Tab-separated table of C-alpha atoms in Angstrom:
chain	number	residue	atom	x	y	z
A	10	MET	CA	97.890	106.024	87.942
A	11	ILE	CA	99.388	103.405	90.532
A	12	GLY	CA	101.412	101.292	87.874
A	13	PHE	CA	101.159	102.462	85.052
A	14	ASP	CA	103.593	104.997	86.268
A	15	ILE	CA	107.213	105.275	84.592
A	16	HIS	CA	109.201	108.239	86.546
A	17	PRO	CA	112.467	110.203	85.408
A	18	ARG	CA	115.331	109.536	87.914
A	19	ALA	CA	116.491	112.776	89.966
A	20	ARG	CA	119.635	111.213	90.553
A	21	ALA	CA	122.159	108.557	91.015
A	22	VAL	CA	125.752	107.586	93.102
A	23	SER	CA	128.437	108.390	90.992
A	24	SER	CA	130.033	106.321	89.248
A	25	GLU	CA	133.465	106.852	91.713
A	26	VAL	CA	131.345	106.272	94.731
A	27	VAL	CA	130.812	103.136	93.617
A	28	GLU	CA	134.534	102.356	92.612
A	29	LYS	CA	134.788	103.246	95.808
A	30	PHE	CA	132.981	101.164	97.895
A	31	ARG	CA	133.863	98.379	95.559
A	32	PRO	CA	136.426	96.737	97.548
A	33	ILE	CA	135.408	96.525	100.753
A	34	PRO	CA	132.789	93.384	102.244
A	35	VAL	CA	129.528	93.469	101.532
A	36	ALA	CA	128.771	92.569	105.809
A	37	ASN	CA	131.220	95.658	106.910
A	38	ILE	CA	129.617	98.261	105.572
A	39	SER	CA	126.031	96.730	106.861
A	40	ASP	CA	127.904	96.106	110.291
A	41	CYS	CA	128.378	100.362	110.312
A	42	MET	CA	124.834	100.832	109.047
A	43	TRP	CA	124.116	99.240	113.164
A	44	ARG	CA	122.772	95.819	111.043
A	45	MET	CA	119.222	97.093	110.741
A	46	THR	CA	119.269	96.795	106.585
A	47	ALA	CA	119.469	93.961	103.943
A	48	GLY	CA	117.980	92.586	101.119
A	49	GLY	CA	116.551	89.915	102.295
A	50	ALA	CA	118.569	86.166	103.593
A	51	ARG	CA	115.769	84.742	99.928
A	52	LEU	CA	117.647	87.937	98.380
A	53	ARG	CA	121.466	84.944	96.690
A	54	PRO	CA	124.048	85.215	93.683
A	55	MET	CA	122.833	82.918	90.923
A	56	HIS	CA	125.985	84.303	88.865
A	57	ASP	CA	129.478	83.553	89.425
A	58	GLY	CA	130.322	85.640	92.332
A	59	THR	CA	131.295	88.796	90.761
A	60	LEU	CA	130.471	91.468	92.803
A	61	LEU	CA	127.698	94.299	91.854
A	62	ALA	CA	127.991	97.247	92.751
A	63	GLY	CA	126.115	99.808	91.217
A	64	PRO	CA	123.127	103.236	90.734
A	65	ALA	CA	119.409	101.950	91.649
A	66	LEU	CA	116.912	101.874	88.819
A	67	THR	CA	114.457	100.635	90.707
A	68	VAL	CA	111.101	98.698	88.968
A	69	ARG	CA	107.485	97.888	90.862
A	70	THR	CA	105.618	94.806	88.720
A	71	ARG	CA	102.736	92.433	89.464
A	72	PRO	CA	104.407	89.316	90.771
A	73	GLY	CA	105.061	87.030	87.134
A	74	ASP	CA	104.989	90.105	84.796
A	75	ASN	CA	107.473	91.059	83.432
A	76	LEU	CA	106.836	93.869	80.970
A	77	LEU	CA	108.240	96.935	83.294
A	78	VAL	CA	111.331	94.633	83.835
A	79	HIS	CA	111.671	94.348	79.814
A	80	LYS	CA	111.105	98.565	79.172
A	81	ALA	CA	113.605	98.748	82.692
A	82	LEU	CA	116.486	97.227	80.673
A	83	GLU	CA	116.312	100.045	77.499
A	84	LEU	CA	116.281	102.994	79.459
A	85	ALA	CA	118.385	101.240	81.794
A	86	GLN	CA	122.529	103.438	81.022
A	87	PRO	CA	126.250	101.415	81.455
A	88	GLY	CA	126.829	100.837	85.292
A	89	ASP	CA	123.348	100.543	86.055
A	90	VAL	CA	122.168	98.165	88.438
A	91	VAL	CA	118.090	97.166	87.965
A	92	VAL	CA	116.197	96.417	91.210
A	93	VAL	CA	113.052	94.247	90.743
A	94	ASP	CA	110.178	93.969	93.128
A	95	ALA	CA	108.137	91.325	92.251
A	96	GLY	CA	106.535	90.423	94.950
A	97	GLY	CA	108.813	88.306	96.234
A	98	ASP	CA	106.688	85.614	93.952
A	99	LEU	CA	108.013	82.104	92.883
A	100	THR	CA	105.533	80.958	90.485
A	101	ASN	CA	107.082	82.443	87.547
A	102	ALA	CA	110.509	83.545	86.442
A	103	ILE	CA	110.491	87.179	85.402
A	104	ILE	CA	114.189	87.015	83.915
A	105	GLY	CA	115.970	84.314	82.107
A	106	GLU	CA	119.516	84.171	79.795
A	107	ILE	CA	117.943	86.230	76.825
A	108	MET	CA	117.397	89.231	78.990
A	109	THR	CA	120.763	88.451	81.515
A	110	THR	CA	122.967	88.543	78.095
A	111	TYR	CA	120.704	91.185	76.565
A	112	ALA	CA	121.786	93.829	79.934
A	113	GLN	CA	124.903	92.939	79.894
A	114	THR	CA	125.497	93.593	76.676
A	115	ARG	CA	123.760	97.201	77.454
A	116	GLY	CA	126.767	97.683	80.417
A	117	LEU	CA	124.126	97.166	82.927
A	118	ALA	CA	125.899	96.933	86.222
A	119	GLY	CA	123.406	93.598	87.626
A	120	ILE	CA	120.020	93.150	87.378
A	121	VAL	CA	118.477	91.967	91.335
A	122	ILE	CA	114.184	89.955	91.386
A	123	ASN	CA	112.486	90.452	94.696
A	124	GLY	CA	110.909	87.057	92.608
A	125	ALA	CA	111.914	83.931	90.384
A	126	ILE	CA	114.907	83.499	88.010
A	127	ARG	CA	115.117	80.479	85.269
A	128	ASP	CA	118.212	79.687	82.599
A	129	CYS	CA	120.490	79.168	86.008
A	130	GLY	CA	122.367	77.494	84.641
A	131	ALA	CA	124.175	80.390	82.028
A	132	ILE	CA	123.833	82.003	84.432
A	133	ARG	CA	124.969	80.406	87.448
A	134	ARG	CA	128.325	79.753	85.123
A	135	GLY	CA	128.241	83.978	83.605
A	136	SER	CA	129.716	86.526	85.338
A	137	PHE	CA	126.900	89.104	84.846
A	138	PRO	CA	126.117	89.979	88.709
A	139	VAL	CA	122.133	88.781	88.810
A	140	TYR	CA	120.383	88.495	92.147
A	141	ALA	CA	116.720	86.385	93.312
A	142	ALA	CA	114.774	84.561	95.399
A	143	GLY	CA	114.916	81.337	93.759
A	144	ILE	CA	113.935	79.961	90.163
A	145	THR	CA	111.929	78.224	88.363
A	146	HIS	CA	111.232	77.173	84.521
A	147	ARG	CA	107.845	78.173	84.284
A	148	GLY	CA	107.920	82.279	82.380
A	149	PRO	CA	107.096	85.315	82.468
A	150	TYR	CA	103.527	87.258	81.730
A	151	LYS	CA	104.246	90.262	80.337
A	152	ASP	CA	100.568	92.472	80.903
A	153	GLY	CA	101.907	94.208	83.293
A	154	PRO	CA	101.328	96.298	85.326
A	155	GLY	CA	104.625	98.323	87.284
A	156	GLU	CA	105.859	101.666	87.639
A	157	ILE	CA	109.697	102.077	86.952
A	158	ASN	CA	111.616	104.563	89.379
A	159	THR	CA	109.448	104.983	92.555
A	160	VAL	CA	110.445	103.668	95.786
A	161	ILE	CA	110.720	100.039	96.415
A	162	ALA	CA	111.048	97.690	98.980
A	163	LEU	CA	112.711	94.450	99.632
A	164	ASP	CA	112.381	92.670	102.986
A	165	GLY	CA	112.105	96.321	105.054
A	166	MET	CA	114.910	97.608	102.284
A	167	THR	CA	113.568	101.120	101.475
A	168	ILE	CA	115.545	101.672	97.849
A	169	THR	CA	115.257	104.833	96.711
A	170	PRO	CA	116.285	105.112	92.392
A	171	GLY	CA	119.862	106.096	92.549
A	172	ASP	CA	120.258	104.382	96.287
A	173	LEU	CA	124.254	102.721	95.500
A	174	ILE	CA	123.716	98.892	95.601
A	175	LEU	CA	125.900	96.578	96.787
A	176	GLY	CA	126.275	92.522	96.861
A	177	ASP	CA	128.557	90.426	96.403
A	178	GLU	CA	128.554	85.699	97.925
A	179	ASP	CA	126.868	87.383	102.190
A	180	GLY	CA	124.124	88.966	99.963
A	181	LEU	CA	122.250	92.225	99.012
A	182	LEU	CA	122.806	96.321	100.589
A	183	CYS	CA	121.973	99.879	99.551
A	184	VAL	CA	123.578	103.200	100.631
A	185	PRO	CA	121.262	105.584	100.185
A	186	TYR	CA	122.383	107.948	98.140
A	187	GLU	CA	123.039	110.543	100.836
A	188	GLN	CA	124.251	108.786	103.335
A	189	VAL	CA	126.868	107.511	101.377
A	190	ASP	CA	129.689	110.212	102.291
A	191	ALA	CA	129.499	108.997	106.114
A	192	ILE	CA	128.876	104.961	104.642
A	193	TYR	CA	132.235	105.018	103.201
A	194	LYS	CA	133.635	107.086	105.604
A	195	ALA	CA	132.321	104.132	108.452
A	196	ALA	CA	132.734	101.450	106.397
A	197	THR	CA	136.942	102.312	105.658
A	198	ALA	CA	137.710	102.761	109.208
A	199	LYS	CA	136.271	98.752	110.388
A	200	GLN	CA	138.476	97.571	107.366
A	201	GLU	CA	141.258	98.686	108.918
A	202	VAL	CA	140.810	97.665	112.464
A	203	GLU	CA	139.768	94.655	111.147
A	204	ALA	CA	142.965	94.402	108.908
A	205	ARG	CA	145.125	95.054	112.449
A	206	MET	CA	142.584	92.444	113.928
A	207	MET	CA	144.592	89.866	111.825
A	208	ALA	CA	147.705	90.098	112.008
A	209	GLU	CA	147.348	89.788	115.899
A	210	ILE	CA	146.019	86.795	115.327
A	211	ALA	CA	148.709	85.816	113.592
A	212	ALA	CA	151.336	87.413	115.707
A	213	GLY	CA	149.787	85.540	118.604
A	214	THR	CA	149.094	88.927	120.172
A	215	LEU	CA	145.011	88.866	120.122
A	216	ASP	CA	143.137	90.606	122.905
A	217	THR	CA	140.599	88.899	124.001
A	218	SER	CA	140.229	90.196	127.355
A	219	TRP	CA	136.653	92.329	126.286
A	220	ILE	CA	134.877	88.798	126.475
A	221	ASP	CA	135.146	88.234	129.697
A	222	ALA	CA	134.319	91.720	130.482
A	223	ARG	CA	130.944	91.962	128.836
A	224	MET	CA	129.973	88.327	130.032
A	225	LYS	CA	130.344	89.987	133.584
A	226	ALA	CA	128.529	93.592	132.834
A	227	GLN	CA	126.140	91.113	131.882
A	228	GLY	CA	125.435	89.353	134.501
A	229	PHE	CA	127.303	85.657	133.149
A	230	LYS	CA	129.181	84.604	136.757
A	231	PRO	CA	132.654	83.392	136.343
A	232	ALA	CA	133.656	80.091	135.687
C-alpha cells in the first residue's frame, strides 16, 4: 500500500567510494554532471560546515510527521545519510537535537531534511552534518504514513537508495550509484585543471583570450 512500505536497500556505494569523493568540492562535481542536478538552494547546512558524504537511506513522509524518520534512524547503518523528503513544508520540524544526537551516536554520516528542523543552536554548534530547508520551533507529529528506501526527489534531484550523497557549504548533490566511477574520473580531471589555473593566476600568466573569442562568437561588437 502506498505510504506504508519499508523496503530493503538493494545496493549502496562503498566506503572507499565515499572517501575518494570527500576532498572534491560539490561545485566541481556538479559541473561534471553538466549542472543538471541539485538538491535545491533551500537545503542549507545547519551544522558547523563539516563535509557530508555517504550512501543514501531514503525516507518519504507526510509533511510535518517524523514517525518513519525515527524508524529510519534505527535501520540505518554506520556511514549512511538519512535523506528525508518531507515535502519541503516548514510548518513542523522533522528532527531536532535529540534525533541528531541519536543519529551521531549510531555512527551515521548525516541527515538531510527537505523540510524544517528545530534546536538549531545546538545543531549549528555541532559537527554532525544536517541539511534542511528551514527552522521552526513547532514540533512534529508521529502518526505516519511514510516509506523507507523508496525513490525520492528533492527539487528535481532524484535519489535512489544507495546513491552517493555529498554536501558542503555550497549545498547538496546526489551522484547516482551507476555513475560514480565516471563522475569521479571527470571531477578529478577538473580538479587538476583548476589547480593549474590557480597557479597561473598566482604567476600572472592566466590566458583569458577565450573571453573575447566567446563574445565574438556570440555576436558582440568589439569595444
